[in-house]
Amino acid sequence: MSKTLFEKIRDREIPAAFVYEDDRCICFKDIGPQAPVHLLVVPKTVIVRINEAVESDESILGHLLLVAAKVARQEGFAEDGFRLVINNGPHGGEAVPHLHVHVLAGRQLEWPPG
Ligand code: 5GP
């Protein structure tokens, strides 16, 4: 199986601006930011998309959310607020089939999203 884009970033085969890493996930700046702060929190082990997650993924899925909040505090935008997004499938706007949590912050975000 060939590596996903985010596995290549995990393995430093493709450069990225890392802001956090632990034994289970990485967090780095999105290359095409949709807000002044746009980070991706990505599990080191591939889950293709949330619709394909299984019971045994429960712990890592919770970990990704806790890391997103930890990074928000670490980077100093937690108090102003932020948004977490997981895109799933064509209508969800998913482009990279390796589950990731978008962390968006740094401006007033609109609702509903486009
Ligand atoms: P999706 O649309 O799958 O939810 O999000 C994929 C995200 O990955 C997009 O926001 C896109 O800008 C980001 N992305 C795609 N290629 C790269 C890359 O090579 N480096 C980084 N840092 N982000 C990428």
PDB file of N, CA, C and O in Angstrom, residues 28-54:
ATOM      1  N   PHE A  28      -0.002  20.039  12.192  1.00  0.00           N
ATOM      2  CA  PHE A  28       0.822  20.933  11.373  1.00  0.00           C
ATOM      3  C   PHE A  28      -0.078  21.935  10.664  1.00  0.00           C
ATOM      4  O   PHE A  28      -1.313  21.778  10.612  1.00  0.00           O
ATOM      5  N   LYS A  29       0.546  22.984  10.111  1.00  0.00           N
ATOM      6  CA  LYS A  29      -0.211  24.039   9.429  1.00  0.00           C
ATOM      7  C   LYS A  29      -0.711  23.549   8.081  1.00  0.00           C
ATOM      8  O   LYS A  29       0.030  22.904   7.325  1.00  0.00           O
ATOM      9  N   ASP A  30      -1.969  23.866   7.778  1.00  0.00           N
ATOM     10  CA  ASP A  30      -2.543  23.546   6.469  1.00  0.00           C
ATOM     11  C   ASP A  30      -1.849  24.401   5.408  1.00  0.00           C
ATOM     12  O   ASP A  30      -1.611  25.593   5.607  1.00  0.00           O
ATOM     13  N   ILE A  31      -1.555  23.790   4.258  1.00  0.00           N
ATOM     14  CA  ILE A  31      -0.832  24.489   3.194  1.00  0.00           C
ATOM     15  C   ILE A  31      -1.705  25.543   2.494  1.00  0.00           C
ATOM     16  O   ILE A  31      -1.176  26.465   1.877  1.00  0.00           O
ATOM     17  N   GLY A  32      -3.018  25.399   2.614  1.00  0.00           N
ATOM     18  CA  GLY A  32      -3.947  26.349   1.982  1.00  0.00           C
ATOM     19  C   GLY A  32      -4.900  26.915   3.012  1.00  0.00           C
ATOM     20  O   GLY A  32      -6.091  26.586   3.007  1.00  0.00           O
ATOM     21  N   PRO A  33      -4.413  27.767   3.891  1.00  0.00           N
ATOM     22  CA  PRO A  33      -5.223  28.178   5.047  1.00  0.00           C
ATOM     23  C   PRO A  33      -6.518  28.897   4.668  1.00  0.00           C
ATOM     24  O   PRO A  33      -6.526  29.780   3.824  1.00  0.00           O
ATOM     25  N   GLN A  34      -7.592  28.490   5.331  1.00  0.00           N
ATOM     26  CA  GLN A  34      -8.909  29.106   5.134  1.00  0.00           C
ATOM     27  C   GLN A  34      -9.243  30.107   6.234  1.00  0.00           C
ATOM     28  O   GLN A  34     -10.340  30.678   6.258  1.00  0.00           O
ATOM     29  N   ALA A  35      -8.319  30.330   7.126  1.00  0.00           N
ATOM     30  CA  ALA A  35      -8.461  31.300   8.226  1.00  0.00           C
ATOM     31  C   ALA A  35      -7.040  31.650   8.660  1.00  0.00           C
ATOM     32  O   ALA A  35      -6.084  30.956   8.283  1.00  0.00           O
ATOM     33  N   PRO A  36      -6.873  32.739   9.432  1.00  0.00           N
ATOM     34  CA  PRO A  36      -5.520  33.101   9.874  1.00  0.00           C
ATOM     35  C   PRO A  36      -4.793  31.949  10.572  1.00  0.00           C
ATOM     36  O   PRO A  36      -3.572  31.837  10.464  1.00  0.00           O
ATOM     37  N   VAL A  37      -5.534  31.137  11.298  1.00  0.00           N
ATOM     38  CA  VAL A  37      -4.978  29.900  11.855  1.00  0.00           C
ATOM     39  C   VAL A  37      -5.718  28.732  11.212  1.00  0.00           C
ATOM     40  O   VAL A  37      -6.955  28.676  11.237  1.00  0.00           O
ATOM     41  N   HIS A  38      -4.976  27.836  10.598  1.00  0.00           N
ATOM     42  CA  HIS A  38      -5.588  26.632  10.014  1.00  0.00           C
ATOM     43  C   HIS A  38      -4.600  25.482  10.197  1.00  0.00           C
ATOM     44  O   HIS A  38      -3.584  25.399   9.496  1.00  0.00           O
ATOM     45  N   LEU A  39      -4.926  24.626  11.163  1.00  0.00           N
ATOM     46  CA  LEU A  39      -4.071  23.486  11.496  1.00  0.00           C
ATOM     47  C   LEU A  39      -4.801  22.186  11.180  1.00  0.00           C
ATOM     48  O   LEU A  39      -6.050  22.168  11.109  1.00  0.00           O
ATOM     49  N   LEU A  40      -4.053  21.125  11.001  1.00  0.00           N
ATOM     50  CA  LEU A  40      -4.626  19.798  10.811  1.00  0.00           C
ATOM     51  C   LEU A  40      -4.089  18.882  11.897  1.00  0.00           C
ATOM     52  O   LEU A  40      -2.873  18.855  12.137  1.00  0.00           O
ATOM     53  N   VAL A  41      -4.991  18.179  12.570  1.00  0.00           N
ATOM     54  CA  VAL A  41      -4.601  17.175  13.561  1.00  0.00           C
ATOM     55  C   VAL A  41      -4.873  15.810  12.924  1.00  0.00           C
ATOM     56  O   VAL A  41      -6.010  15.528  12.516  1.00  0.00           O
ATOM     57  N   VAL A  42      -3.827  14.994  12.832  1.00  0.00           N
ATOM     58  CA  VAL A  42      -3.886  13.780  12.012  1.00  0.00           C
ATOM     59  C   VAL A  42      -3.384  12.583  12.825  1.00  0.00           C
ATOM     60  O   VAL A  42      -2.286  12.649  13.401  1.00  0.00           O
ATOM     61  N   PRO A  43      -4.143  11.496  12.850  1.00  0.00           N
ATOM     62  CA  PRO A  43      -3.642  10.298  13.536  1.00  0.00           C
ATOM     63  C   PRO A  43      -2.460   9.700  12.776  1.00  0.00           C
ATOM     64  O   PRO A  43      -2.433   9.716  11.546  1.00  0.00           O
ATOM     65  N   LYS A  44      -1.496   9.172  13.505  1.00  0.00           N
ATOM     66  CA  LYS A  44      -0.338   8.564  12.848  1.00  0.00           C
ATOM     67  C   LYS A  44      -0.710   7.285  12.105  1.00  0.00           C
ATOM     68  O   LYS A  44      -0.100   6.940  11.107  1.00  0.00           O
ATOM     69  N   THR A  45      -1.711   6.577  12.613  1.00  0.00           N
ATOM     70  CA  THR A  45      -2.229   5.378  11.942  1.00  0.00           C
ATOM     71  C   THR A  45      -3.456   5.783  11.129  1.00  0.00           C
ATOM     72  O   THR A  45      -4.325   6.500  11.620  1.00  0.00           O
ATOM     73  N   VAL A  46      -3.526   5.315   9.894  1.00  0.00           N
ATOM     74  CA  VAL A  46      -4.572   5.785   8.986  1.00  0.00           C
ATOM     75  C   VAL A  46      -5.958   5.262   9.354  1.00  0.00           C
ATOM     76  O   VAL A  46      -6.159   4.060   9.494  1.00  0.00           O
ATOM     77  N   ILE A  47      -6.890   6.196   9.514  1.00  0.00           N
ATOM     78  CA  ILE A  47      -8.327   5.939   9.411  1.00  0.00           C
ATOM     79  C   ILE A  47      -8.714   6.684   8.150  1.00  0.00           C
ATOM     80  O   ILE A  47      -8.376   7.877   8.013  1.00  0.00           O
ATOM     81  N   VAL A  48      -9.353   6.031   7.206  1.00  0.00           N
ATOM     82  CA  VAL A  48      -9.566   6.672   5.907  1.00  0.00           C
ATOM     83  C   VAL A  48     -10.476   7.893   6.041  1.00  0.00           C
ATOM     84  O   VAL A  48     -10.165   8.973   5.532  1.00  0.00           O
ATOM     85  N   ARG A  49     -11.603   7.688   6.698  1.00  0.00           N
ATOM     86  CA  ARG A  49     -12.544   8.804   6.937  1.00  0.00           C
ATOM     87  C   ARG A  49     -13.424   8.401   8.099  1.00  0.00           C
ATOM     88  O   ARG A  49     -13.499   7.210   8.457  1.00  0.00           O
ATOM     89  N   ILE A  50     -14.139   9.385   8.664  1.00  0.00           N
ATOM     90  CA  ILE A  50     -14.909   9.091   9.872  1.00  0.00           C
ATOM     91  C   ILE A  50     -15.977   8.030   9.590  1.00  0.00           C
ATOM     92  O   ILE A  50     -16.294   7.220  10.461  1.00  0.00           O
ATOM     93  N   ASN A  51     -16.488   7.998   8.378  1.00  0.00           N
ATOM     94  CA  ASN A  51     -17.504   7.005   8.037  1.00  0.00           C
ATOM     95  C   ASN A  51     -16.950   5.587   8.018  1.00  0.00           C
ATOM     96  O   ASN A  51     -17.712   4.625   7.974  1.00  0.00           O
ATOM     97  N   GLU A  52     -15.650   5.449   8.024  1.00  0.00           N
ATOM     98  CA  GLU A  52     -15.029   4.118   8.037  1.00  0.00           C
ATOM     99  C   GLU A  52     -14.365   3.807   9.376  1.00  0.00           C
ATOM    100  O   GLU A  52     -13.698   2.779   9.519  1.00  0.00           O
ATOM    101  N   ALA A  53     -14.541   4.697  10.347  1.00  0.00           N
ATOM    102  CA  ALA A  53     -13.984   4.435  11.673  1.00  0.00           C
ATOM    103  C   ALA A  53     -14.766   3.308  12.336  1.00  0.00           C
ATOM    104  O   ALA A  53     -15.963   3.111  12.069  1.00  0.00           O
ATOM    105  N   VAL A  54     -14.080   2.565  13.184  1.00  0.00           N
ATOM    106  CA  VAL A  54     -14.694   1.425  13.871  1.00  0.00           C
ATOM    107  C   VAL A  54     -14.531   1.600  15.381  1.00  0.00           C
ATOM    108  O   VAL A  54     -13.862   2.529  15.856  1.00  0.00           O
TER     109      VAL A  54
END
